[in-house]
Amino acid sequence: EGIVVSGAAVSKDEAKIALRGVPDKPGIAASILGGFASHNINVDVIIQNTSEAGLADMSLTVSKADLPDARSVAEALVVDLGASGFECDENIAKLSVVGIGMRSHTGVAERMFSALAEEGINIQMISTSEIKISVVVDEGLADKALMAVHRAFDLQNSPF
Amino acid sequence: EGIVVSGAAVSKDEAKIALRGVPDKPGIAASILGGFASHNINVDVIIQNTSEAGLADMSLTVSKADLPDARSVAEALVVDLGASGFECDENIAKLSVVGIGMRSHTGVAERMFSALAEEGINIQMISTSEIKISVVVDEGLADKALMAVHRAFDLQNSPF
Ligand SMILES: C[C@@H](O)[C@H](N)C(=O)O
Ligand SMILES: C[C@@H](O)[C@H](N)C(=O)O
């Protein structure tokens, strides 16, 4: 594949807000991000998969310190948008693998996911870009997860 | 926020496979990527949000040329994993905005999503990394979507 995995890193200062059943129509994503922006909350990961029956789920991660604020933003959004509800979880960590030439990163993703599977670590969320594959795992398993991908990709113990 | 949006680009050679209701337990993501890897299918976007009731949805994008192959991989996976089913859609495009310092990219995401909302363009999927926000939109609206974000971020008509 011509891909070089240059590093892996884990971020434990993450908390998740999962908005469930938001209307899948133009303007909703903008309203959601607007809610967090107006409270000066930095959003890291934003994940939305395709909807079913006109309703979509959107998850965002914020720093743990911002979670109380983010929670109240989410509460208000659920009411304003008529969403089904939301969940929060601060027991998470984000693990990322960085590589060059990852437009064809099927093999890298498979190796990363297999390494986690072999440790019995469940993958809660996945988000990718050309150079990075990020997953959300249980925070208590973050160190084990990082070591697993370091081994799988033969990396030294250094971020990126 | 100290963020500079350096460019935007759209990729029309994209087709989506959405696997629905896959078991949310270790090893599943690895099996899914293994299925595509063994058929030499390049996967671009991988999106998985948190599960509900022990079932997760995972979407992947592939090139349009790979869709027939990817579809048969998906059919087999649904059977092997006991998933609920899958959907395909080749009528999509991926629009990305790239910036520097996007760890706090709430404002950039809001501006991007608002620009699309103002054109009545529905956002089907969202995936982010520190330097990039990618959305999937209807392929027929791809050019309009790119122009909207170029205007919103005052960009010239050049990718990245
Ligand atoms: C769900 C949300 O992304 C919606 N489809 C929008 O375009 O804003
Ligand atoms: C759904 C899938 O990501 C599963 N949680 C896994 O770890 O493989």
mmCIF file of C-alpha atoms and ligand atoms in Angstrom, chain A residues 121-123, chain B residues 22-29 48 56, ligand 2:
data_model
loop_
_atom_site.group_PDB
_atom_site.id
_atom_site.type_symbol
_atom_site.label_atom_id
_atom_site.label_comp_id
_atom_site.label_asym_id
_atom_site.label_seq_id
_atom_site.Cartn_x
_atom_site.Cartn_y
_atom_site.Cartn_z
ATOM 1 C CA ILE A 121 -10.655 -3.651 23.534
ATOM 2 C CA ASN A 122 -13.977 -2.513 22.114
ATOM 3 C CA ILE A 123 -13.979 0.275 19.520
ATOM 4 C CA VAL B 22 -23.241 -4.773 13.406
ATOM 5 C CA PRO B 23 -22.540 -6.347 16.801
ATOM 6 C CA ASP B 24 -20.714 -3.877 19.017
ATOM 7 C CA LYS B 25 -18.010 -6.152 20.385
ATOM 8 C CA PRO B 26 -14.245 -6.481 19.893
ATOM 9 C CA GLY B 27 -13.145 -7.915 16.573
ATOM 10 C CA ILE B 28 -16.041 -6.747 14.448
ATOM 11 C CA ALA B 29 -14.370 -3.649 13.021
ATOM 12 C CA GLN B 48 -18.714 4.670 13.250
ATOM 13 C CA ALA B 56 -23.417 -0.152 15.754
HETATM 14 C C1 LIG C 2 -18.555 -2.080 15.996
HETATM 15 C C2 LIG C 2 -17.104 -2.395 16.140
HETATM 16 O O1 LIG C 2 -16.326 -1.231 16.014
HETATM 17 C C3 LIG C 2 -16.767 -3.107 17.452
HETATM 18 N N1 LIG C 2 -17.097 -2.276 18.572
HETATM 19 C C4 LIG C 2 -15.290 -3.489 17.470
HETATM 20 O O2 LIG C 2 -14.590 -3.167 18.373
HETATM 21 O O3 LIG C 2 -14.787 -4.083 16.595
#
